[in-house]
Coordinates of C-alpha atoms and ligand atoms in Angstrom, one line a residue:
M1 CA -0.3 0.0 0.4
T2 CA 1.7 2.8 -1.2
A3 CA 1.4 6.5 1.4
A4 CA -1.1 8.1 -0.9
Y5 CA -4.1 5.2 -0.1
H6 CA -3.1 5.0 3.8
A7 CA -6.4 6.4 4.5
R8 CA -7.1 8.8 7.7
Y9 CA -9.3 10.8 8.8
P10 CA -11.7 11.9 7.2
A11 CA -11.5 9.6 4.9
I12 CA -11.6 7.0 7.5
R13 CA -15.0 8.1 9.4
L14 CA -15.4 5.1 11.7
R15 CA -19.6 6.4 12.6
R16 CA -20.0 6.0 9.5
T17 CA -21.0 2.2 9.5
R18 CA -23.4 3.2 12.9
S19 CA -25.1 5.9 11.6
T20 CA -28.4 3.7 10.8
P21 CA -30.2 1.0 12.1
W22 CA -29.4 -1.4 9.3
S23 CA -26.2 -0.6 9.2
R24 CA -25.5 -1.3 12.7
A25 CA -26.9 -5.1 12.0
L26 CA -25.1 -5.2 9.0
H27 CA -21.8 -5.1 10.9
R28 CA -22.5 -6.6 14.1
E29 CA -20.2 -9.3 14.5
T30 CA -21.7 -10.9 17.5
T31 CA -25.4 -12.0 17.9
L32 CA -27.7 -13.0 20.7
T33 CA -30.5 -15.9 20.5
P34 CA -32.3 -18.2 23.1
A35 CA -30.4 -20.7 22.1
D36 CA -27.5 -19.3 23.8
L37 CA -29.0 -19.6 27.2
I38 CA -28.9 -22.1 29.4
W39 CA -31.8 -21.7 32.8
P40 CA -31.1 -22.2 35.7
L41 CA -33.7 -24.2 38.2
F42 CA -34.3 -24.4 42.2
V43 CA -36.6 -27.5 42.9
T44 CA -38.6 -28.1 46.2
D45 CA -41.0 -30.7 47.6
G46 CA -44.4 -30.5 47.2
V47 CA -46.9 -30.2 44.7
G48 CA -48.2 -27.0 43.9
V49 CA -45.1 -25.2 45.5
E50 CA -43.3 -21.9 44.8
Q51 CA -41.5 -20.5 47.1
P52 CA -39.8 -16.9 46.0
V53 CA -35.8 -16.5 47.1
S54 CA -35.8 -13.4 49.2
S55 CA -31.8 -13.1 47.9
L56 CA -32.9 -13.8 44.4
P57 CA -36.1 -11.8 43.6
G58 CA -37.6 -13.0 40.5
V59 CA -36.7 -16.2 40.9
S60 CA -38.2 -19.4 42.5
R61 CA -38.2 -22.9 44.2
W62 CA -40.1 -24.7 42.0
S63 CA -42.6 -28.2 43.0
L64 CA -42.3 -31.3 39.9
D65 CA -44.8 -29.5 38.3
G66 CA -43.6 -26.2 38.5
I67 CA -40.7 -27.7 37.1
A68 CA -42.6 -29.6 34.2
A69 CA -43.9 -26.1 33.1
R70 CA -41.2 -24.1 33.0
A71 CA -39.5 -27.2 31.0
K72 CA -42.5 -26.6 28.4
E73 CA -41.8 -22.9 29.0
A74 CA -38.6 -23.2 27.9
V75 CA -39.2 -25.1 25.7
N76 CA -41.8 -23.0 24.1
L77 CA -38.7 -20.1 23.9
G78 CA -36.4 -22.0 22.5
I79 CA -34.1 -22.4 25.4
P80 CA -32.2 -25.5 24.8
C81 CA -31.5 -26.6 28.2
L82 CA -32.2 -26.5 31.3
A83 CA -30.2 -26.9 34.7
L84 CA -31.5 -28.2 37.5
F85 CA -30.4 -27.3 41.4
P86 CA -32.0 -29.3 44.5
H87 CA -33.4 -27.7 47.3
T88 CA -32.8 -30.7 49.9
Q89 CA -34.6 -30.2 53.9
A90 CA -32.8 -30.6 56.3
E91 CA -33.9 -34.5 57.3
R92 CA -32.3 -35.1 54.4
R93 CA -28.7 -33.9 54.4
S94 CA -25.7 -35.6 56.3
A95 CA -22.1 -35.2 56.5
D96 CA -21.6 -37.6 53.6
G97 CA -24.0 -36.4 51.5
R98 CA -25.7 -39.4 50.5
E99 CA -28.9 -38.2 49.3
A100 CA -27.2 -37.8 46.0
L101 CA -27.5 -40.7 45.3
N102 CA -31.1 -42.2 46.2
P103 CA -32.1 -42.8 42.6
D104 CA -35.7 -41.2 44.2
N105 CA -33.9 -37.7 45.2
L106 CA -35.7 -34.2 44.1
M107 CA -33.2 -34.2 41.1
C108 CA -34.0 -37.0 39.9
S109 CA -37.7 -36.9 39.8
A110 CA -36.9 -33.1 38.9
I111 CA -35.6 -34.5 35.7
R112 CA -37.4 -37.6 34.6
A113 CA -40.5 -34.9 35.4
I114 CA -39.3 -32.7 32.7
R115 CA -39.0 -36.0 30.5
D116 CA -42.7 -36.7 30.8
A117 CA -43.6 -32.9 30.3
V118 CA -41.3 -32.2 27.3
G119 CA -39.5 -35.8 26.5
Q120 CA -35.9 -34.9 24.6
Q121 CA -36.9 -31.1 23.3
I122 CA -34.8 -30.1 26.0
G123 CA -31.4 -30.7 27.2
V124 CA -31.3 -31.4 31.2
L125 CA -27.8 -30.0 32.9
T126 CA -27.3 -31.6 36.3
D127 CA -25.0 -30.7 38.8
V128 CA -23.1 -32.8 40.4
A129 CA -21.5 -31.6 43.7
L130 CA -22.1 -32.7 47.4
D131 CA -23.1 -29.3 49.2
P132 CA -27.4 -29.9 48.1
Y133 CA -26.6 -33.0 50.1
T134 CA -24.4 -32.1 53.1
S135 CA -25.3 -31.5 56.7
H136 CA -22.2 -29.2 56.6
G137 CA -22.8 -27.0 53.0
Q138 CA -19.3 -28.4 51.8
D139 CA -19.0 -29.9 48.4
G140 CA -17.5 -32.6 50.3
L141 CA -16.6 -35.2 52.4
I142 CA -14.9 -33.5 55.5
D143 CA -11.7 -35.2 57.8
D144 CA -12.3 -34.4 61.4
A145 CA -10.7 -30.9 61.0
G146 CA -13.3 -30.0 58.4
Y147 CA -10.6 -30.6 55.6
V148 CA -12.7 -31.1 52.7
L149 CA -11.0 -35.0 51.0
N150 CA -10.7 -35.5 47.9
D151 CA -10.8 -39.2 46.6
A152 CA -13.8 -40.2 49.3
T153 CA -15.4 -37.5 47.6
V154 CA -15.3 -38.2 43.5
E155 CA -15.7 -41.8 44.6
M156 CA -19.3 -39.7 46.0
L157 CA -19.5 -38.1 42.6
V158 CA -19.4 -40.6 40.5
G159 CA -22.5 -42.7 42.5
Q160 CA -24.2 -39.4 41.8
S161 CA -23.4 -38.8 38.4
L162 CA -24.2 -42.7 37.6
N163 CA -27.7 -41.6 39.3
Q164 CA -28.3 -38.6 37.7
A165 CA -27.4 -40.5 34.3
E166 CA -30.0 -43.4 34.8
A167 CA -32.7 -40.6 35.7
G168 CA -32.1 -39.3 32.3
A169 CA -30.0 -36.7 32.5
D170 CA -27.6 -35.3 29.3
I171 CA -25.0 -33.1 30.6
I172 CA -23.5 -33.8 34.2
A173 CA -21.9 -31.0 35.5
P174 CA -19.4 -31.7 38.3
S175 CA -19.3 -27.8 40.2
D176 CA -17.3 -29.9 43.0
M177 CA -13.5 -28.7 41.7
M178 CA -12.4 -31.7 43.0
D179 CA -8.9 -33.0 41.3
G180 CA -9.7 -35.8 38.7
R181 CA -13.1 -36.0 39.2
V182 CA -13.8 -35.8 35.5
G183 CA -12.0 -38.9 33.8
I184 CA -13.2 -40.5 36.4
I185 CA -16.5 -39.8 35.9
R186 CA -16.2 -40.3 32.6
E187 CA -14.5 -43.6 32.3
A188 CA -18.2 -45.0 35.1
L189 CA -20.1 -43.5 32.3
E190 CA -18.6 -45.1 29.8
N191 CA -19.0 -48.4 31.5
A192 CA -22.3 -48.2 32.2
G193 CA -23.2 -48.1 29.0
H194 CA -24.0 -43.5 29.4
I195 CA -21.8 -43.2 26.2
N196 CA -23.5 -40.1 24.8
V197 CA -24.3 -38.0 28.3
Q198 CA -22.2 -35.0 27.8
I199 CA -19.6 -33.5 30.8
M200 CA -19.4 -29.9 31.0
S201 CA -17.0 -29.3 33.5
Y202 CA -17.0 -26.9 36.6
A203 CA -13.5 -26.3 34.8
A204 CA -12.4 -22.7 36.1
K205 CA -14.9 -22.3 39.3
Y206 CA -13.2 -19.7 41.8
A207 CA -13.7 -18.9 45.3
S208 CA -15.8 -16.3 44.8
A209 CA -17.9 -13.7 47.1
F210 CA -21.0 -14.3 44.1
Y211 CA -23.0 -17.2 45.2
G212 CA -24.6 -16.0 48.6
P213 CA -27.8 -15.8 47.1
F214 CA -27.5 -19.6 45.5
R215 CA -26.7 -20.5 48.6
D216 CA -30.2 -19.5 50.0
A217 CA -31.9 -21.3 47.1
V218 CA -30.5 -25.0 48.1
G219 CA -30.5 -24.2 51.4
S220 CA -26.7 -24.1 52.2
R221 CA -25.9 -20.8 53.4
G222 CA -26.9 -21.0 56.9
L223 CA -25.0 -24.7 57.5
L224 CA -21.6 -23.8 55.6
K225 CA -18.8 -23.2 58.0
G226 CA -15.6 -21.5 56.7
D227 CA -15.3 -21.5 52.8
K228 CA -14.1 -23.0 50.0
Q229 CA -10.5 -22.0 49.2
T230 CA -9.2 -25.3 49.3
Y231 CA -10.5 -26.3 46.2
Q232 CA -12.2 -23.7 44.5
M233 CA -10.5 -21.3 42.6
D234 CA -7.6 -17.9 43.8
P235 CA -10.2 -15.4 41.8
A236 CA -6.2 -14.3 41.6
N237 CA -5.4 -16.7 38.7
S238 CA -5.7 -17.4 35.5
E239 CA -2.6 -19.4 34.5
E240 CA -4.3 -21.9 37.1
A241 CA -7.6 -21.7 35.0
L242 CA -5.9 -23.1 31.6
R243 CA -4.3 -25.7 33.9
E244 CA -7.5 -26.3 34.9
V245 CA -8.9 -26.5 31.6
A246 CA -6.5 -28.6 30.4
L247 CA -6.9 -31.5 32.5
D248 CA -10.2 -31.5 32.8
L249 CA -9.8 -31.7 28.4
A250 CA -7.4 -34.6 28.9
E251 CA -10.2 -36.2 30.9
G252 CA -12.4 -36.2 28.8
A253 CA -14.8 -33.4 29.2
D254 CA -16.8 -32.2 26.2
S255 CA -17.3 -28.4 27.4
V256 CA -15.9 -26.3 30.1
M257 CA -17.6 -23.8 32.0
V258 CA -16.3 -20.8 33.9
K259 CA -17.8 -19.4 36.7
P260 CA -18.4 -16.6 37.9
G261 CA -18.8 -14.5 34.3
L262 CA -19.3 -11.1 33.7
P263 CA -15.5 -10.5 36.4
Y264 CA -13.6 -13.3 34.9
L265 CA -14.3 -12.6 31.0
D266 CA -10.7 -12.7 31.1
I267 CA -10.5 -16.6 31.2
V268 CA -12.9 -16.8 29.1
R269 CA -10.8 -15.2 26.3
R270 CA -7.9 -17.0 27.6
V271 CA -9.8 -20.4 27.1
K272 CA -11.2 -20.1 24.3
E273 CA -8.0 -18.5 22.1
R274 CA -6.0 -21.7 23.8
F275 CA -8.0 -24.5 23.7
A276 CA -11.0 -23.4 20.9
V277 CA -13.7 -25.9 22.4
P278 CA -16.9 -24.7 23.7
V279 CA -16.7 -22.7 26.8
F280 CA -19.5 -21.6 28.4
A281 CA -20.1 -19.0 31.4
Y282 CA -22.4 -18.6 34.9
Q283 CA -23.7 -15.9 35.2
V284 CA -24.2 -16.0 39.1
S285 CA -26.3 -15.2 42.1
G286 CA -25.1 -12.5 43.3
E287 CA -24.9 -11.0 40.0
Y288 CA -28.5 -11.1 39.1
A289 CA -28.9 -10.6 42.5
M290 CA -26.6 -7.0 41.5
I291 CA -28.3 -6.4 38.7
E292 CA -32.1 -6.8 40.0
A293 CA -31.1 -4.6 42.9
A294 CA -29.5 -1.6 40.3
V295 CA -32.9 -2.1 38.6
A296 CA -34.7 -2.0 42.0
A297 CA -32.6 1.6 43.1
G298 CA -33.5 2.5 39.2
T299 CA -30.5 3.0 38.0
A300 CA -30.2 0.3 35.3
D301 CA -33.2 -0.5 33.0
R302 CA -32.8 -4.4 33.3
D303 CA -33.7 -5.1 29.8
A304 CA -30.4 -3.2 28.4
I305 CA -28.7 -4.3 30.9
V306 CA -29.0 -7.5 31.0
L307 CA -28.7 -8.1 27.1
E308 CA -24.8 -6.0 26.8
T309 CA -23.9 -8.5 29.6
L310 CA -25.0 -11.3 27.5
T311 CA -23.9 -10.1 24.7
A312 CA -20.5 -9.6 26.7
F313 CA -20.4 -13.2 27.3
K314 CA -20.3 -14.0 23.6
R315 CA -17.9 -11.5 22.7
A316 CA -16.0 -12.8 24.9
G317 CA -16.2 -16.0 23.5
C318 CA -19.2 -17.8 24.7
S319 CA -20.7 -20.7 23.4
G320 CA -24.1 -20.1 25.9
V321 CA -24.6 -18.4 29.7
L322 CA -26.5 -19.8 32.3
T323 CA -28.0 -17.4 33.3
Y324 CA -31.8 -16.8 36.1
H325 CA -32.8 -14.3 33.4
A326 CA -32.7 -17.0 30.7
A327 CA -36.6 -16.9 30.6
H328 CA -36.8 -13.1 30.5
V329 CA -33.9 -12.6 28.1
A330 CA -35.3 -14.9 25.7
R331 CA -38.8 -13.5 25.7
L332 CA -36.9 -10.0 24.8
L333 CA -35.7 -12.2 21.8
N334 CA -38.6 -13.3 20.8
G335 CA -40.0 -9.8 20.4
Ligands
LIG413 C1 -22.2 -26.0 44.2 C2 -22.8 -24.9 43.7 C3 -22.3 -23.3 43.7 C4 -22.9 -22.5 42.3 C5 -23.3 -23.7 41.5 N1 -23.2 -24.8 42.2 C6 -22.0 -22.7 44.7 C7 -20.9 -23.1 45.5 O1 -20.0 -23.3 44.9 O2 -21.1 -22.5 47.1 C8 -23.0 -21.2 42.6 C9 -24.4 -20.8 41.7 C10 -24.9 -19.0 42.0 O3 -23.9 -18.8 42.7 O4 -25.7 -19.0 40.8 N2 -21.8 -26.8 44.1

């Protein structure tokens, strides 16, 4: 290129392509559709029960009939996948979280209720971790000092994964950050014939202050003593996230997740650039609550801010996002 053709202002005006709606649409690099959304749902006991979660305004726990109704709603909205989390009654919790292995626990019953309602029209992603079932609120088995044991926990996670796969789960999502669990779960699924059950690993999950409302929703906040820093990652680290992702992929993860979402988009981008695999992010409960608090305070327009944040996940490289705003956003996108 000669200097004569080395265009500068005013030949180059980046505002030109922004000047009309049609031109902005034509030049848009990232699009958000309902197919990018995974909708997390909280399951509770009973019939006809809807329990609003006060720290997550607009989000409720639903009994099985309500879960089935949400599944139909999601199918109609074009949302491809639901993520399930159980609110386990205190009397079903124990130190070893053995309710996770009960074939009739809330999680398995919810999977079956969704199948009865919508068949295979939607994917069901199930969380694998013991915290909804333990009396101490940690994600694994603990020793006398309260340390979360890795290998004994992984054995439980294998049983939990098989239990969910038997009930019809499509995507097993280990969220506990134990070492080695993806490979051992994959092997167990293969041996049991669940060759098409996927694993979406919470590969880079941080010990975050953004999970508080979720712990209310599953009923573990009051139980949890201490924190999860011996297994979840230090928010200061990103090279370590790449090691976590590399290991989980080597062990057979089909896709990986980064969690929380917005404060960790740099991690999403690094993972996507390094590994070129499907990356998902979880816009977690504290992020949702912050947006809703801003809306309630009159300092943000919900629709605009939700669309902007979810578009940012796509721009950073996400294949999809777990968000409590999923149904609302899908309605917006569907007009
Ligand atoms: C636990 C789990 C957590 C979330 C998903 N799975 C909480 C935690 O690690 O304490 C958080 C999700 C959210 O905050 O929305 N295995």
